Structure formats: C-alpha cells, structure tokens
PDB file of C-alpha atoms in Angstrom:
ATOM      1  CA  MET A  59      32.683  -3.117  10.019  1.00 55.00           C
ATOM      2  CA  GLY A  60      29.067  -3.103  11.267  1.00 71.00           C
ATOM      3  CA  LEU A  61      26.703  -0.206  11.746  1.00 77.00           C
ATOM      4  CA  THR A  62      27.009   1.894  14.851  1.00 84.00           C
ATOM      5  CA  ALA A  63      23.926   2.437  17.006  1.00 84.00           C
ATOM      6  CA  SER A  64      23.532   5.994  15.729  1.00 89.00           C
ATOM      7  CA  GLU A  65      23.895   4.891  12.093  1.00 87.00           C
ATOM      8  CA  ARG A  66      21.270   2.212  12.592  1.00 87.00           C
ATOM      9  CA  ILE A  67      18.869   4.739  14.169  1.00 90.00           C
ATOM     10  CA  SER A  68      19.440   7.126  11.266  1.00 93.00           C
ATOM     11  CA  ILE A  69      18.745   4.426   8.666  1.00 91.00           C
ATOM     12  CA  CYS A  70      15.605   3.296  10.506  1.00 91.00           C
ATOM     13  CA  LYS A  71      14.302   6.873  10.522  1.00 94.00           C
ATOM     14  CA  LYS A  72      14.917   7.197   6.790  1.00 94.00           C
ATOM     15  CA  ARG A  73      13.197   3.863   6.201  1.00 93.00           C
ATOM     16  CA  LYS A  74      10.212   4.994   8.246  1.00 94.00           C
ATOM     17  CA  THR A  75       9.961   8.055   6.015  1.00 94.00           C
ATOM     18  CA  GLN A  76       9.618   5.815   2.960  1.00 94.00           C
ATOM     19  CA  ILE A  77       7.039   3.625   4.677  1.00 94.00           C
ATOM     20  CA  LYS A  78       4.991   6.699   5.603  1.00 95.00           C
ATOM     21  CA  ALA A  79       5.245   7.981   2.015  1.00 94.00           C
ATOM     22  CA  LEU A  80       3.772   4.662   0.846  1.00 93.00           C
ATOM     23  CA  GLU A  81       0.993   4.929   3.443  1.00 93.00           C
ATOM     24  CA  HIS A  82       0.126   8.459   2.241  1.00 93.00           C
ATOM     25  CA  ILE A  83      -0.220   7.237  -1.349  1.00 92.00           C
ATOM     26  CA  HIS A  84      -2.350   4.306  -0.179  1.00 90.00           C
ATOM     27  CA  THR A  85      -4.671   6.677   1.697  1.00 88.00           C
ATOM     28  CA  TYR A  86      -4.957   8.877  -1.396  1.00 87.00           C
ATOM     29  CA  VAL A  87      -5.775   5.914  -3.654  1.00 83.00           C
ATOM     30  CA  VAL A  88      -8.412   4.517  -1.300  1.00 77.00           C
ATOM     31  CA  SER A  89     -10.289   7.833  -1.317  1.00 76.00           C
ATOM     32  CA  PHE A  90      -9.647   8.667  -4.981  1.00 75.00           C
ATOM     33  CA  ASP A  91     -12.625  10.078  -6.883  1.00 68.00           C
ATOM     34  CA  SER A  92     -12.056  10.362 -10.637  1.00 59.00           C
ATOM     35  CA  SER A  93     -14.957  12.796 -10.966  1.00 58.00           C
ATOM     36  CA  ALA A  94     -13.099  15.271  -8.752  1.00 59.00           C
ATOM     37  CA  TYR A  95      -9.458  14.516  -9.627  1.00 59.00           C
ATOM     38  CA  ASP A  96      -7.528  13.908 -12.812  1.00 68.00           C
ATOM     39  CA  ILE A  97      -6.298  10.388 -13.539  1.00 72.00           C
ATOM     40  CA  SER A  98      -2.857  11.868 -14.257  1.00 80.00           C
ATOM     41  CA  GLU A  99      -2.490  12.416 -10.515  1.00 83.00           C
ATOM     42  CA  LEU A 100      -2.665   8.660 -10.056  1.00 81.00           C
ATOM     43  CA  GLU A 101      -0.125   8.134 -12.815  1.00 83.00           C
ATOM     44  CA  ALA A 102       2.262  10.541 -11.079  1.00 88.00           C
ATOM     45  CA  ARG A 103       1.903   8.608  -7.828  1.00 88.00           C
ATOM     46  CA  LEU A 104       2.516   5.333  -9.633  1.00 87.00           C
ATOM     47  CA  GLU A 105       5.850   6.741 -10.791  1.00 89.00           C
ATOM     48  CA  ARG A 106       6.562   7.963  -7.260  1.00 91.00           C
ATOM     49  CA  LEU A 107       6.147   4.409  -5.977  1.00 92.00           C
ATOM     50  CA  SER A 108       9.251   3.362  -7.910  1.00 91.00           C
ATOM     51  CA  ASP A 109      11.337   5.989  -6.103  1.00 93.00           C
ATOM     52  CA  ILE A 110       9.918   4.929  -2.732  1.00 94.00           C
ATOM     53  CA  ARG A 111      10.661   1.277  -3.379  1.00 93.00           C
ATOM     54  CA  GLU A 112      14.213   1.998  -4.544  1.00 93.00           C
ATOM     55  CA  ALA A 113      14.957   4.147  -1.486  1.00 93.00           C
ATOM     56  CA  PHE A 114      13.436   1.554   0.865  1.00 93.00           C
ATOM     57  CA  GLU A 115      15.442  -1.241  -0.776  1.00 93.00           C
ATOM     58  CA  LYS A 116      18.792   0.530  -0.266  1.00 91.00           C
ATOM     59  CA  LEU A 117      18.041   1.208   3.389  1.00 90.00           C
ATOM     60  CA  GLN A 118      16.578  -2.228   4.035  1.00 91.00           C
ATOM     61  CA  ILE A 119      19.611  -4.046   2.634  1.00 90.00           C
ATOM     62  CA  GLN A 120      21.878  -2.195   5.061  1.00 87.00           C
ATOM     63  CA  LEU A 121      19.711  -3.193   8.008  1.00 86.00           C
ATOM     64  CA  GLU A 122      19.306  -6.811   6.880  1.00 83.00           C
ATOM     65  CA  ASP A 123      23.073  -7.229   6.585  1.00 79.00           C
ATOM     66  CA  GLU A 124      23.302  -6.388  10.291  1.00 73.00           C
ATOM     67  CA  ALA A 125      20.171  -8.154  11.525  1.00 66.00           C
ATOM     68  CA  GLU A 126      20.345 -11.310  13.619  1.00 65.00           C
ATOM     69  CA  ASN A 127      16.573 -11.975  13.837  1.00 62.00           C
ATOM     70  CA  SER A 128      13.527 -12.205  11.609  1.00 68.00           C
ATOM     71  CA  ASP A 129      12.184  -8.711  12.357  1.00 83.00           C
ATOM     72  CA  GLU A 130      13.699  -7.231   9.221  1.00 84.00           C
ATOM     73  CA  ASP A 131      12.210  -9.998   7.061  1.00 85.00           C
ATOM     74  CA  GLU A 132       8.763  -9.210   8.480  1.00 88.00           C
ATOM     75  CA  ILE A 133       9.228  -5.482   7.837  1.00 90.00           C
ATOM     76  CA  ARG A 134      10.251  -6.164   4.233  1.00 89.00           C
ATOM     77  CA  ALA A 135       7.319  -8.520   3.679  1.00 91.00           C
ATOM     78  CA  ALA A 136       4.823  -6.008   5.092  1.00 92.00           C
ATOM     79  CA  PHE A 137       6.264  -3.208   2.950  1.00 92.00           C
ATOM     80  CA  GLU A 138       6.175  -5.282  -0.233  1.00 93.00           C
ATOM     81  CA  ASP A 139       2.611  -6.430   0.439  1.00 92.00           C
ATOM     82  CA  SER A 140       1.512  -2.804   0.827  1.00 91.00           C
ATOM     83  CA  MET A 141       3.483  -1.770  -2.245  1.00 91.00           C
ATOM     84  CA  PHE A 142       1.909  -4.457  -4.443  1.00 91.00           C
ATOM     85  CA  THR A 143      -1.567  -3.620  -3.132  1.00 87.00           C
ATOM     86  CA  VAL A 144      -1.207   0.091  -3.885  1.00 89.00           C
ATOM     87  CA  GLN A 145       0.295  -0.560  -7.333  1.00 88.00           C
ATOM     88  CA  ALA A 146      -2.532  -2.936  -8.217  1.00 84.00           C
ATOM     89  CA  LYS A 147      -5.214  -0.453  -7.136  1.00 82.00           C
ATOM     90  CA  ILE A 148      -3.641   2.418  -9.074  1.00 84.00           C
ATOM     91  CA  LYS A 149      -3.273   0.305 -12.209  1.00 82.00           C
ATOM     92  CA  MET A 150      -6.870  -0.832 -11.897  1.00 77.00           C
ATOM     93  CA  PHE A 151      -8.060   2.780 -11.731  1.00 78.00           C
ATOM     94  CA  ILE A 152      -5.950   3.686 -14.765  1.00 79.00           C
ATOM     95  CA  GLU A 153      -6.942   0.632 -16.809  1.00 79.00           C
ATOM     96  CA  LEU A 154     -10.624   0.555 -15.900  1.00 83.00           C
ATOM     97  CA  PRO A 155     -12.993   0.487 -18.888  1.00 88.00           C
ATOM     98  CA  LYS A 156     -14.805   3.787 -19.404  1.00 91.00           C
ATOM     99  CA  TYR A 157     -18.483   4.265 -20.151  1.00 93.00           C
ATOM    100  CA  ASP A 158     -20.371   7.456 -21.007  1.00 93.00           C
ATOM    101  CA  GLY A 159     -23.873   6.140 -21.640  1.00 93.00           C
ATOM    102  CA  ASP A 160     -23.523   5.130 -25.311  1.00 91.00           C
ATOM    103  CA  ILE A 161     -25.887   2.156 -25.492  1.00 89.00           C
ATOM    104  CA  LYS A 162     -23.789   0.446 -28.171  1.00 87.00           C
ATOM    105  CA  GLU A 163     -20.739   0.367 -25.893  1.00 90.00           C
ATOM    106  CA  TRP A 164     -22.585  -1.097 -22.892  1.00 92.00           C
ATOM    107  CA  PRO A 165     -21.990  -4.835 -23.610  1.00 90.00           C
ATOM    108  CA  ASN A 166     -18.206  -4.348 -23.865  1.00 90.00           C
ATOM    109  CA  PHE A 167     -18.108  -2.170 -20.763  1.00 93.00           C
ATOM    110  CA  LYS A 168     -20.256  -4.560 -18.764  1.00 93.00           C
ATOM    111  CA  ASP A 169     -18.150  -7.597 -19.673  1.00 92.00           C
ATOM    112  CA  LEU A 170     -14.854  -5.872 -18.832  1.00 90.00           C
ATOM    113  CA  PHE A 171     -16.088  -4.299 -15.613  1.00 92.00           C
ATOM    114  CA  CYS A 172     -17.546  -7.587 -14.405  1.00 93.00           C
ATOM    115  CA  MET A 173     -14.307  -9.395 -15.176  1.00 89.00           C
ATOM    116  CA  LEU A 174     -12.042  -6.821 -13.483  1.00 85.00           C
ATOM    117  CA  VAL A 175     -14.218  -5.628 -10.602  1.00 88.00           C
ATOM    118  CA  HIS A 176     -17.802  -6.816 -10.151  1.00 92.00           C
ATOM    119  CA  ASN A 177     -17.055 -10.559 -10.005  1.00 92.00           C
ATOM    120  CA  SER A 178     -13.926 -10.179  -7.882  1.00 85.00           C
ATOM    121  CA  LYS A 179     -13.993 -11.868  -4.477  1.00 85.00           C
ATOM    122  CA  THR A 180     -11.045  -9.838  -3.174  1.00 77.00           C
ATOM    123  CA  ILE A 181     -12.475  -6.337  -3.757  1.00 81.00           C
ATOM    124  CA  SER A 182     -14.841  -5.005  -1.110  1.00 84.00           C
ATOM    125  CA  THR A 183     -18.256  -3.666  -2.129  1.00 90.00           C
ATOM    126  CA  ILE A 184     -17.308  -0.084  -1.257  1.00 87.00           C
ATOM    127  CA  GLN A 185     -14.174  -0.388  -3.422  1.00 83.00           C
ATOM    128  CA  LYS A 186     -16.323  -1.791  -6.235  1.00 89.00           C
ATOM    129  CA  PHE A 187     -18.537   1.280  -5.945  1.00 91.00           C
ATOM    130  CA  MET A 188     -15.492   3.546  -6.120  1.00 85.00           C
ATOM    131  CA  PHE A 189     -14.194   1.714  -9.183  1.00 86.00           C
ATOM    132  CA  LEU A 190     -17.632   1.904 -10.793  1.00 92.00           C
ATOM    133  CA  LYS A 191     -17.904   5.637 -10.233  1.00 89.00           C
ATOM    134  CA  SER A 192     -14.384   6.124 -11.597  1.00 84.00           C
ATOM    135  CA  SER A 193     -15.334   4.200 -14.752  1.00 89.00           C
ATOM    136  CA  LEU A 194     -18.311   6.376 -15.628  1.00 92.00           C
ATOM    137  CA  ASN A 195     -18.656   9.791 -17.216  1.00 89.00           C
ATOM    138  CA  GLY A 196     -21.280  11.752 -19.099  1.00 92.00           C
ATOM    139  CA  HIS A 197     -24.899  10.633 -18.775  1.00 93.00           C
ATOM    140  CA  ALA A 198     -23.958   7.338 -17.108  1.00 94.00           C
ATOM    141  CA  LEU A 199     -22.141   9.141 -14.293  1.00 93.00           C
ATOM    142  CA  SER A 200     -24.977  11.635 -13.814  1.00 93.00           C
ATOM    143  CA  MET A 201     -27.296   8.698 -13.090  1.00 93.00           C
ATOM    144  CA  ILE A 202     -25.384   7.741  -9.941  1.00 93.00           C
ATOM    145  CA  GLN A 203     -23.562  10.977  -9.076  1.00 90.00           C
ATOM    146  CA  SER A 204     -25.746  11.809  -6.059  1.00 91.00           C
ATOM    147  CA  ILE A 205     -25.764   8.292  -4.560  1.00 92.00           C
ATOM    148  CA  PRO A 206     -23.568   8.044  -1.434  1.00 90.00           C
ATOM    149  CA  VAL A 207     -20.535   5.797  -1.957  1.00 87.00           C
ATOM    150  CA  THR A 208     -21.206   3.039   0.564  1.00 89.00           C
ATOM    151  CA  GLY A 209     -20.934  -0.713   0.387  1.00 89.00           C
ATOM    152  CA  SER A 210     -24.657  -1.139   0.920  1.00 93.00           C
ATOM    153  CA  ASN A 211     -25.445   1.076  -2.090  1.00 94.00           C
ATOM    154  CA  TYR A 212     -23.218  -0.699  -4.607  1.00 95.00           C
ATOM    155  CA  GLN A 213     -25.466  -3.557  -5.722  1.00 94.00           C
ATOM    156  CA  SER A 214     -28.570  -1.382  -6.182  1.00 96.00           C
ATOM    157  CA  THR A 215     -26.512   1.196  -8.099  1.00 96.00           C
ATOM    158  CA  TRP A 216     -25.066  -1.446 -10.407  1.00 96.00           C
ATOM    159  CA  GLN A 217     -28.552  -2.846 -10.959  1.00 95.00           C
ATOM    160  CA  SER A 218     -29.876   0.606 -11.891  1.00 95.00           C
ATOM    161  CA  LEU A 219     -27.265   0.808 -14.659  1.00 95.00           C
ATOM    162  CA  ILE A 220     -28.224  -2.659 -15.895  1.00 94.00           C
ATOM    163  CA  ASP A 221     -31.914  -1.699 -15.889  1.00 92.00           C
ATOM    164  CA  ARG A 222     -31.107   1.407 -17.932  1.00 92.00           C
ATOM    165  CA  TYR A 223     -28.540   0.148 -20.434  1.00 92.00           C
ATOM    166  CA  ASP A 224     -28.815  -3.648 -20.562  1.00 89.00           C
ATOM    167  CA  ASN A 225     -31.847  -3.436 -22.835  1.00 88.00           C
ATOM    168  CA  LEU A 226     -31.628  -5.874 -25.740  1.00 89.00           C
ATOM    169  CA  GLN A 227     -34.317  -4.169 -27.815  1.00 90.00           C
ATOM    170  CA  ILE A 228     -32.631  -0.760 -27.554  1.00 89.00           C
ATOM    171  CA  LEU A 229     -29.210  -2.281 -28.271  1.00 89.00           C
ATOM    172  CA  VAL A 230     -30.452  -4.013 -31.413  1.00 92.00           C
ATOM    173  CA  SER A 231     -32.286  -0.893 -32.575  1.00 92.00           C
ATOM    174  CA  SER A 232     -29.171   1.256 -32.149  1.00 90.00           C
ATOM    175  CA  HIS A 233     -27.090  -1.048 -34.352  1.00 91.00           C
ATOM    176  CA  LEU A 234     -29.834  -1.312 -36.980  1.00 93.00           C
ATOM    177  CA  LYS A 235     -30.102   2.461 -37.017  1.00 92.00           C
ATOM    178  CA  MET A 236     -26.373   2.733 -37.660  1.00 91.00           C
ATOM    179  CA  ILE A 237     -26.668   0.345 -40.610  1.00 91.00           C
ATOM    180  CA  CYS A 238     -29.711   2.110 -42.078  1.00 90.00           C
ATOM    181  CA  GLU A 239     -28.358   5.625 -41.608  1.00 88.00           C
ATOM    182  CA  GLU A 240     -24.787   5.296 -42.829  1.00 85.00           C
ATOM    183  CA  PRO A 241     -23.756   8.552 -44.558  1.00 86.00           C
ATOM    184  CA  ILE A 242     -23.653   8.767 -48.347  1.00 88.00           C
ATOM    185  CA  ILE A 243     -20.116   8.118 -49.624  1.00 88.00           C
ATOM    186  CA  LYS A 244     -18.588  10.688 -51.961  1.00 85.00           C
ATOM    187  CA  LYS A 245     -16.989   9.464 -55.169  1.00 81.00           C
ATOM    188  CA  GLY A 246     -13.294   8.735 -54.764  1.00 73.00           C
ATOM    189  CA  CYS A 247     -13.301   9.233 -50.993  1.00 81.00           C
ATOM    190  CA  THR A 248     -11.257   6.300 -49.693  1.00 85.00           C
ATOM    191  CA  ASP A 249     -11.382   7.364 -46.032  1.00 88.00           C
ATOM    192  CA  GLU A 250     -15.185   7.500 -46.022  1.00 90.00           C
ATOM    193  CA  LEU A 251     -15.399   4.098 -47.710  1.00 90.00           C
ATOM    194  CA  ARG A 252     -12.989   2.518 -45.206  1.00 92.00           C
ATOM    195  CA  LYS A 253     -14.990   3.997 -42.340  1.00 92.00           C
ATOM    196  CA  LEU A 254     -18.184   2.552 -43.851  1.00 92.00           C
ATOM    197  CA  ILE A 255     -16.601  -0.908 -44.055  1.00 93.00           C
ATOM    198  CA  THR A 256     -15.393  -0.730 -40.445  1.00 93.00           C
ATOM    199  CA  GLU A 257     -18.702   0.469 -39.032  1.00 93.00           C
ATOM    200  CA  LEU A 258     -20.721  -1.983 -41.116  1.00 93.00           C
ATOM    201  CA  ASN A 259     -18.617  -4.908 -39.894  1.00 94.00           C
ATOM    202  CA  GLN A 260     -18.833  -3.716 -36.295  1.00 92.00           C
ATOM    203  CA  ASN A 261     -22.602  -3.336 -36.325  1.00 93.00           C
ATOM    204  CA  VAL A 262     -23.272  -6.651 -38.055  1.00 93.00           C
ATOM    205  CA  ARG A 263     -20.891  -8.430 -35.651  1.00 92.00           C
ATOM    206  CA  ALA A 264     -22.583  -6.751 -32.675  1.00 90.00           C
ATOM    207  CA  LEU A 265     -25.998  -7.920 -33.883  1.00 92.00           C
ATOM    208  CA  GLN A 266     -24.670 -11.467 -34.223  1.00 92.00           C
ATOM    209  CA  GLU A 267     -23.314 -11.377 -30.665  1.00 88.00           C
ATOM    210  CA  LEU A 268     -26.712 -10.174 -29.455  1.00 88.00           C
ATOM    211  CA  GLY A 269     -28.305 -13.252 -30.992  1.00 90.00           C
ATOM    212  CA  VAL A 270     -29.940 -11.547 -33.983  1.00 92.00           C
ATOM    213  CA  PRO A 271     -30.170 -13.956 -36.996  1.00 91.00           C
ATOM    214  CA  VAL A 272     -28.297 -11.625 -39.378  1.00 89.00           C
ATOM    215  CA  ILE A 273     -26.955 -14.654 -41.249  1.00 86.00           C
ATOM    216  CA  HIS A 274     -30.197 -14.521 -43.226  1.00 87.00           C
ATOM    217  CA  TRP A 275     -30.044 -10.759 -43.827  1.00 92.00           C
ATOM    218  CA  ASP A 276     -27.238 -10.520 -46.402  1.00 92.00           C
ATOM    219  CA  THR A 277     -29.426  -9.253 -49.232  1.00 92.00           C
ATOM    220  CA  ILE A 278     -31.150  -6.662 -47.033  1.00 93.00           C
ATOM    221  CA  ILE A 279     -27.905  -5.323 -45.559  1.00 93.00           C
ATOM    222  CA  ILE A 280     -26.293  -5.177 -48.991  1.00 92.00           C
ATOM    223  CA  TYR A 281     -29.264  -3.261 -50.376  1.00 92.00           C
ATOM    224  CA  LEU A 282     -29.276  -0.744 -47.513  1.00 92.00           C
ATOM    225  CA  THR A 283     -25.538  -0.142 -47.790  1.00 92.00           C
ATOM    226  CA  ASN A 284     -25.324  -0.126 -51.559  1.00 91.00           C
ATOM    227  CA  ARG A 285     -27.689   2.882 -51.626  1.00 90.00           C
ATOM    228  CA  ARG A 286     -25.002   4.895 -49.774  1.00 90.00           C
ATOM    229  CA  LEU A 287     -22.314   4.208 -52.400  1.00 91.00           C
ATOM    230  CA  PRO A 288     -21.385   6.497 -55.304  1.00 90.00           C
ATOM    231  CA  GLN A 289     -23.109   5.777 -58.615  1.00 90.00           C
ATOM    232  CA  ASP A 290     -20.048   4.189 -60.221  1.00 89.00           C
ATOM    233  CA  LEU A 291     -19.614   1.705 -57.375  1.00 90.00           C
ATOM    234  CA  ARG A 292     -23.304   0.816 -57.355  1.00 90.00           C
ATOM    235  CA  VAL A 293     -23.164   0.008 -61.067  1.00 89.00           C
ATOM    236  CA  LYS A 294     -19.948  -1.966 -60.646  1.00 90.00           C
ATOM    237  CA  TRP A 295     -21.440  -4.018 -57.816  1.00 90.00           C
ATOM    238  CA  CYS A 296     -24.571  -4.835 -59.798  1.00 87.00           C
ATOM    239  CA  ARG A 297     -22.374  -6.330 -62.499  1.00 86.00           C
ATOM    240  CA  THR A 298     -20.783  -8.812 -60.089  1.00 85.00           C
ATOM    241  CA  ALA A 299     -23.868 -11.056 -60.225  1.00 77.00           C
ATOM    242  CA  THR A 300     -25.813 -11.864 -63.377  1.00 76.00           C
ATOM    243  CA  ASN A 301     -29.552 -12.417 -63.559  1.00 77.00           C
ATOM    244  CA  GLN A 302     -28.791 -16.057 -64.358  1.00 78.00           C
ATOM    245  CA  ASP A 303     -26.823 -16.350 -61.119  1.00 76.00           C
ATOM    246  CA  LEU A 304     -29.739 -15.021 -59.133  1.00 79.00           C
ATOM    247  CA  LYS A 305     -32.190 -17.368 -60.840  1.00 79.00           C
ATOM    248  CA  GLN A 306     -29.959 -20.238 -59.759  1.00 83.00           C
ATOM    249  CA  GLY A 307     -30.037 -19.000 -56.174  1.00 82.00           C
ATOM    250  CA  LYS A 308     -26.494 -17.638 -56.230  1.00 84.00           C
ATOM    251  CA  TRP A 309     -27.217 -14.443 -54.347  1.00 89.00           C
ATOM    252  CA  PRO A 310     -24.216 -12.309 -53.323  1.00 89.00           C
ATOM    253  CA  THR A 311     -23.231 -12.710 -49.682  1.00 91.00           C
ATOM    254  CA  PHE A 312     -22.384 -10.034 -47.154  1.00 92.00           C
ATOM    255  CA  LYS A 313     -18.822 -11.347 -47.099  1.00 92.00           C
ATOM    256  CA  GLN A 314     -18.538 -10.941 -50.871  1.00 92.00           C
ATOM    257  CA  PHE A 315     -19.920  -7.395 -50.628  1.00 92.00           C
ATOM    258  CA  ILE A 316     -17.326  -6.444 -48.012  1.00 93.00           C
ATOM    259  CA  GLU A 317     -14.555  -7.985 -50.110  1.00 92.00           C
ATOM    260  CA  PHE A 318     -15.797  -5.945 -53.074  1.00 91.00           C
ATOM    261  CA  LEU A 319     -15.677  -2.724 -51.039  1.00 91.00           C
ATOM    262  CA  GLU A 320     -12.189  -3.507 -49.696  1.00 91.00           C
ATOM    263  CA  THR A 321     -10.938  -4.154 -53.213  1.00 90.00           C
ATOM    264  CA  GLU A 322     -12.368  -0.819 -54.363  1.00 86.00           C
ATOM    265  CA  CYS A 323     -10.611   0.908 -51.444  1.00 84.00           C
ATOM    266  CA  CYS A 324      -7.305  -0.436 -52.642  1.00 81.00           C
ATOM    267  CA  ALA A 325      -8.034   0.650 -56.218  1.00 72.00           C
ATOM    268  CA  LEU A 326      -9.002   4.234 -55.346  1.00 63.00           C
TER     269      LEU A 326
END
C-alpha cells in the first residue's frame, strides 16, 4: 500500500529538517575560525553528519519507492553533493598541517599546505586564506592575525610567510645549531642516547634535503657529537678505528657512528 498524501507531506517535512541541518553545518564550516573556536567542535559536527545522512536516507527511500519522476533523484544527488562537500571541508580543517613559527618545521609545513590547499584549483582564494589561518598558531599566527580574511589578501599573506620563514640560510643555521648544541649524555641513560640518535639523523637528513653537502662532513659531525657522549662511550668509539686504518684513509663514516650508537643503546 502506497503513502497517503498526509504521510508524504509528513515525510517531506522531516526530510527538509535534515537538509536544513546539513545547511547549518555547512554555514558553520564556511565561517569557521580555528583561532576563535576549538577544533573539537568540528569533530562533533562531523559525527553529527552521520546521523543526518542516516535520517535522510530512511526518509528518502520511502519517497523514492513512491516517486514516478526524477525529482527525488535530483534531491538525493543535491543532498549527497552537499554532504560530501561539507565532510571534505571538515576533514581538511582537522587534518591540516600545523605551524607555530619553528623555522625547522617550515619546509614540511610548506610542502603539505601547498599540496592540500595552496595548489588546489577547486578551493577559492578566500577559503585558502581561512585554511591558512586555521593552520597557524603561535608566532606564525600573530604575523597575520590582523589581516582581513579576503580573497584579495591571500596571496600577499602567503608571500609574507614565505619571506619570513623560507630562508635557506636561517634553516641551515638552525639545523647546524642543533647538531653543535646537543646536550651532554649521562652515562647509562638509554633514553637520552636514543633521543640524540633521532635528532642527529633528523638534522643531518634535513641538511641534505636543503642541498648542504653533508656527505663530506662525516668526520666533523662525528667529532661534534662524540664530545657529548659519556667518557666510556668516547673511549669505546675511539677503539673502533686504528691509527693504521686512518693512515690508509679508512675514516669512520657517519653511518658507522650511528650504528655504533644504536648498538650501545641495545647493550645498555
């Protein structure tokens, strides 16, 4: 037995309620400002979308079973398009890379932001500005906090961040400083030694990616790092290469030094 006229009207009203609920969330997302609101509010709305979709689906199926034209197909398609758009925008806000002004983190942030937002041909410039502002905090956010969020301001704002943080000399200096100023490791402290290995690898890899010829710096890096090790490890490392080895040009490599440190971590 088909739906009565009153039943159909009732279902349409309930469906309209779900469509309006989706529109409200869309309006909220479009105007979302992470500097004023907590990201958890977006996460809550993402969960709410599942309830809206489920309710719409149950109502829509009833109407489609009775429909004799394409109107219901168009309504479903429009709803799903809006749903996917809102879900994508919320997920982008949640998954956006974050940047607080740490110069060492700028290359990673820049690459990710360009891939997800800046280079996109489907995101408007004003949306790009909103995503940019939502990605920043700390000193980086304070740089652009007072700039009005308009499409015409996006490119100049992005360029100001590049001018400030995309500085190769400062980037290289920051990684060299980290290598030169690693803390002194206490004897028997495995956690400190593991942290040293991780940070040393990260900084050397970052320098390589910046085009610095660290491949020729093994002896210098080993010397700088070895000074931070406990006395027993320094002595043990010195015994890994004999004077005869050095005279024959068999200088220890950075890779061998790291392997030595990792072995000592396991032994401690």
